[in-house]
Tab-separated table of C-alpha atoms in Angstrom:
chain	number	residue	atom	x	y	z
A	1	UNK	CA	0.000	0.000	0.000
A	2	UNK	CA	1.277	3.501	-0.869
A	3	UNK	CA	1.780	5.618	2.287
A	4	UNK	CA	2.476	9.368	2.023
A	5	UNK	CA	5.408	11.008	3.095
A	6	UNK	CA	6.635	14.207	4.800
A	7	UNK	CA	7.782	16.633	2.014
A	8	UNK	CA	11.210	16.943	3.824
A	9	UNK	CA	11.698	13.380	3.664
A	10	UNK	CA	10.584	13.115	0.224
A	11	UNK	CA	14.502	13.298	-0.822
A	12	UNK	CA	15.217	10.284	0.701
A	13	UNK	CA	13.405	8.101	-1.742
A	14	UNK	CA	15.889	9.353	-4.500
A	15	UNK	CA	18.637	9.729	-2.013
A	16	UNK	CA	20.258	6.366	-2.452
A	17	UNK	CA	20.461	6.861	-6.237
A	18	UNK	CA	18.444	4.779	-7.898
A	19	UNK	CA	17.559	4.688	-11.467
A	20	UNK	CA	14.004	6.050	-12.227
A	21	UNK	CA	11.272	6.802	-14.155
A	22	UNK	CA	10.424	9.919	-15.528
A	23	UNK	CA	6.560	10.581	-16.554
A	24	UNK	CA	4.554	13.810	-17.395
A	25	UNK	CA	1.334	14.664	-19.453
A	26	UNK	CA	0.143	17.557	-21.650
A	27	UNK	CA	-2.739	17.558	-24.062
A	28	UNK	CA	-4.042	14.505	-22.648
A	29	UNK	CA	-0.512	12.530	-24.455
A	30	UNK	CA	1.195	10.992	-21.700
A	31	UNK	CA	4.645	9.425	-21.380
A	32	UNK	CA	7.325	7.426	-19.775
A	33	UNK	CA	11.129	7.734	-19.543
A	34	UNK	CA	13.924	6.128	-17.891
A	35	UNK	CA	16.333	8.139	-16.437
A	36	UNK	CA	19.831	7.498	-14.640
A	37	UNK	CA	20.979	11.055	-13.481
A	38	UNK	CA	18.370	11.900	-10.954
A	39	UNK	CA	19.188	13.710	-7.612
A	40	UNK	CA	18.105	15.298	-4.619
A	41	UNK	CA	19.136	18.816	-4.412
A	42	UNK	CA	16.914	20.605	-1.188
A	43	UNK	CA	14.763	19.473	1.299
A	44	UNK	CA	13.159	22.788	2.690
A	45	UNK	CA	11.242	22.874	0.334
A	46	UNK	CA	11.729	19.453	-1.164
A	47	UNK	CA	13.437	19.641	-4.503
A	48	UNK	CA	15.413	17.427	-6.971
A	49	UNK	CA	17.098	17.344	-10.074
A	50	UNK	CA	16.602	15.156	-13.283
A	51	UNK	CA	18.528	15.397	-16.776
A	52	UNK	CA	16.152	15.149	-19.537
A	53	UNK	CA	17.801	15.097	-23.303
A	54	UNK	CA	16.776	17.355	-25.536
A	55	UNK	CA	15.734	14.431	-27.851
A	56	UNK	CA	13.207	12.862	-25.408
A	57	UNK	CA	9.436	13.340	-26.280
A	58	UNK	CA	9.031	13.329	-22.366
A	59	UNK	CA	10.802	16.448	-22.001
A	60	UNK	CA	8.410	18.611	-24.019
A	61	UNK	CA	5.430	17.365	-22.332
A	62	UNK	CA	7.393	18.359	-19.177
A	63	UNK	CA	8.537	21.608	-20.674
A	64	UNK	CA	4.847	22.741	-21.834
A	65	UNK	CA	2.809	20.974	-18.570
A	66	UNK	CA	4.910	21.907	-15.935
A	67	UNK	CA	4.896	19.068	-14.397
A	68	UNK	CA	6.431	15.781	-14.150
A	69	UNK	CA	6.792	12.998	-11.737
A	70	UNK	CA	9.790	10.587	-10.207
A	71	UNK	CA	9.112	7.250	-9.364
A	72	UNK	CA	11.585	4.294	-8.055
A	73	UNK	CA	10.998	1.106	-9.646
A	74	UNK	CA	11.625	-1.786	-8.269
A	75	UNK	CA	14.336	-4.794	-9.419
A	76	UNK	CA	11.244	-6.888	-10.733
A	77	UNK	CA	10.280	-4.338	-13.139
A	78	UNK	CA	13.997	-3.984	-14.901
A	79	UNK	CA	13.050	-5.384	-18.317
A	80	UNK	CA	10.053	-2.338	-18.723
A	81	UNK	CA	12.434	0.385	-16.989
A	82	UNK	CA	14.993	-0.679	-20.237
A	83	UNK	CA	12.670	-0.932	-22.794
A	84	UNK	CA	10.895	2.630	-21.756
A	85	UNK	CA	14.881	3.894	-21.581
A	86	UNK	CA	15.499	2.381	-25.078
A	87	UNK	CA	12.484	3.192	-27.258
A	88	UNK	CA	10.999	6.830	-27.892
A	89	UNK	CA	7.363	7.777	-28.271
A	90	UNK	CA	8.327	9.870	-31.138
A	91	UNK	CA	9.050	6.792	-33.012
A	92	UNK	CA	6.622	4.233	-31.111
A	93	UNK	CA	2.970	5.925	-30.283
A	94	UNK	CA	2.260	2.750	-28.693
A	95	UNK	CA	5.532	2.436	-26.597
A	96	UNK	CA	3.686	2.517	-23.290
A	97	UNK	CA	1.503	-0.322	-24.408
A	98	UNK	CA	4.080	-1.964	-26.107
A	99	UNK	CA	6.723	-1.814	-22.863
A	100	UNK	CA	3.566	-3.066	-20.431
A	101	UNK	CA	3.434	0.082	-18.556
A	102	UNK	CA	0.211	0.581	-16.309
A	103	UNK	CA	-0.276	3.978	-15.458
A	104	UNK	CA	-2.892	5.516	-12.650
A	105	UNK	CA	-3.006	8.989	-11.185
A	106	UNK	CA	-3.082	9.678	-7.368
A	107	UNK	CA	-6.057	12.107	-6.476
A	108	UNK	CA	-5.805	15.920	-7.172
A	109	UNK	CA	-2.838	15.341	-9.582
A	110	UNK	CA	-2.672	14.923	-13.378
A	111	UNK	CA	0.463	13.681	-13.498
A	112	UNK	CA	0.663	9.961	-14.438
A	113	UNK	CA	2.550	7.268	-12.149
A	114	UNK	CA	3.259	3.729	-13.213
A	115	UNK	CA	1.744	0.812	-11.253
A	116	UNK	CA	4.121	-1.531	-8.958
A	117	UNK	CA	6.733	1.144	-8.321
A	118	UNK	CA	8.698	1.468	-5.085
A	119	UNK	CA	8.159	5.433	-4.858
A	120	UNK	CA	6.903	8.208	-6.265
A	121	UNK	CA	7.454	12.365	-6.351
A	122	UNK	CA	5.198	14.386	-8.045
A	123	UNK	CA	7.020	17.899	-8.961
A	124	UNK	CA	6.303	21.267	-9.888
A	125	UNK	CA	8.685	22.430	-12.906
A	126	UNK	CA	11.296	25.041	-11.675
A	127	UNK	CA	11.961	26.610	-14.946
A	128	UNK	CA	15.520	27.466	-15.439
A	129	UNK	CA	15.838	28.145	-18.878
A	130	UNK	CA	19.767	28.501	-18.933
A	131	UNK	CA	20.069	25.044	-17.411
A	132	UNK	CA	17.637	22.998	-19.198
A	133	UNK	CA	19.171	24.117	-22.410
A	134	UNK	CA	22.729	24.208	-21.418
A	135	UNK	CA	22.584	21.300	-19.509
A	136	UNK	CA	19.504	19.030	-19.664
A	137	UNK	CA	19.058	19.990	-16.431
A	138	UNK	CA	15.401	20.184	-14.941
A	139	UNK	CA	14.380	21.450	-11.533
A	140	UNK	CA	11.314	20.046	-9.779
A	141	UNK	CA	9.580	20.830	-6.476
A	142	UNK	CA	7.948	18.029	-4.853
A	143	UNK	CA	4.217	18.189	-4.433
A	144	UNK	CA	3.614	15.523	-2.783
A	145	UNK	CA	5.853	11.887	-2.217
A	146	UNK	CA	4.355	8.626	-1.280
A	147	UNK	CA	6.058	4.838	-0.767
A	148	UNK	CA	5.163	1.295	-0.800
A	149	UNK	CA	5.365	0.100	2.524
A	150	UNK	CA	6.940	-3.094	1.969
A	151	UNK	CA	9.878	-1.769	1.468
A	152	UNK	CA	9.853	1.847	2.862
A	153	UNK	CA	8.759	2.556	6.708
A	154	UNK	CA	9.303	4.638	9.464
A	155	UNK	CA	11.187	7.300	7.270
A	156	UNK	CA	13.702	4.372	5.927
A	157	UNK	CA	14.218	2.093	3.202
A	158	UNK	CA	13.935	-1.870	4.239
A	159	UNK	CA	16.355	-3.428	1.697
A	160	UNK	CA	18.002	-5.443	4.077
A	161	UNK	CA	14.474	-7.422	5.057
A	162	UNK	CA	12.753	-7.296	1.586
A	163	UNK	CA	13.223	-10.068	-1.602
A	164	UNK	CA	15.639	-8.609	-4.394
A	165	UNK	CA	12.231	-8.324	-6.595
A	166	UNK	CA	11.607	-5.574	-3.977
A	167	UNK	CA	14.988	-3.751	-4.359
A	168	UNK	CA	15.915	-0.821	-6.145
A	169	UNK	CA	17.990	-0.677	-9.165
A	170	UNK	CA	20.975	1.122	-10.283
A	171	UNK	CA	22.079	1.242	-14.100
A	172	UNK	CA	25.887	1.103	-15.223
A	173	UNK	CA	25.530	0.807	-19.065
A	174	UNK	CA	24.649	-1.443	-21.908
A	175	UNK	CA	21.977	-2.811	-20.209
A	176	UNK	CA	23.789	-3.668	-16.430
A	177	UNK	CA	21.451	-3.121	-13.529
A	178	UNK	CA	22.555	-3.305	-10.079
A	179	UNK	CA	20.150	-4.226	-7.280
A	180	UNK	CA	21.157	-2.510	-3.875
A	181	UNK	CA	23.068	-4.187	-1.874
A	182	UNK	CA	22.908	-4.658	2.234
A	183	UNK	CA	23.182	-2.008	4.789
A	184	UNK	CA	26.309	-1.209	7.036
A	185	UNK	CA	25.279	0.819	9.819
A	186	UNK	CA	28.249	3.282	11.268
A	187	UNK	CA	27.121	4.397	14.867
């Protein structure tokens, strides 16, 4: 079940670096993207970064909603988080259908989420002109954050209690996923 979470604790769902998803609708056209440079950058208010190419249809549907949303998948969902990375919806209309993404919308937002992930963040666009042209770089403020509690409670992650179908992933290149590994607590 999806709990909510504080908006400064939002951060922490991105905070361990995970690959994610990138979604956002305008004009009732909706997409997904993968995206490995993702990052928390305040918590007071919650913000975070995401790079965005200039050649991804997501990116103009962020650009002209102003809005977008981050969500964590989980390990178990690594062959859709690769095929959303690796097709484009400029090329592929039916690339959401065609990569088995379920999408749903949490109440009062009309940004879309896909089904099964770990986390989500919903953001506000930050526009920053210089930066998203210079650098790909987009700003969001989170919204509103919410978690599966399986494997996030109490304002932490679980990965050293949950199945590695329930970790998060982490993408090298050419295809290489990492799950997360165990915890090492330093008192």
């Amino acid at each position: 079940m999806l709990q909510p979470i504080e908006l400064s604790q939002s951060t922490r769902l991105i905070n361990h670096g995970p690959t994610v998803m990138v979604s956002a609708e305008h004009g009732g056209v909706a997409n997904v993207m993968s995206v490995a440079w993702a990052c928390a950058l305040d918590y007071a208010p919650s913000r975070l970064t995401v790079v965005l190419d200039k050649g991804a249809f997501t990116r103009g549907l962020v650009e002209q909603g102003g809005w977008f949303a981050v969500q964590v998948p989980l390990a178990e969902q690594a062959e859709m988080v690769m095929a959303v990375g690796s097709q484009s919806r400029k090329n592929n209309p039916d690339k959401l259908a065609d990569c088995g993404v379920e999408l749903f919308y949490q109440e009062g937002f009309g940004v879309p989420l896909v089904k099964g992930c770990a986390a989500y963040l919903i953001c506000r666009l930050l526009p920053e002109p210089h930066n998203q042209q210079s650098y790909d770089l987009f700003i969001g403020e989170v919204a509103a954050a919410w978690a599966d509690d399986r494997v996030y409670a109490g304002g932490r992650w679980l990965f050293d209690s949950v199945p590695d179908g329930l970790k998060t992933l982490h993408y090298v290149s050419a295809g290489q996923f990492y799950r997360i590994g165990s915890g090492l607590k330093v008192e």
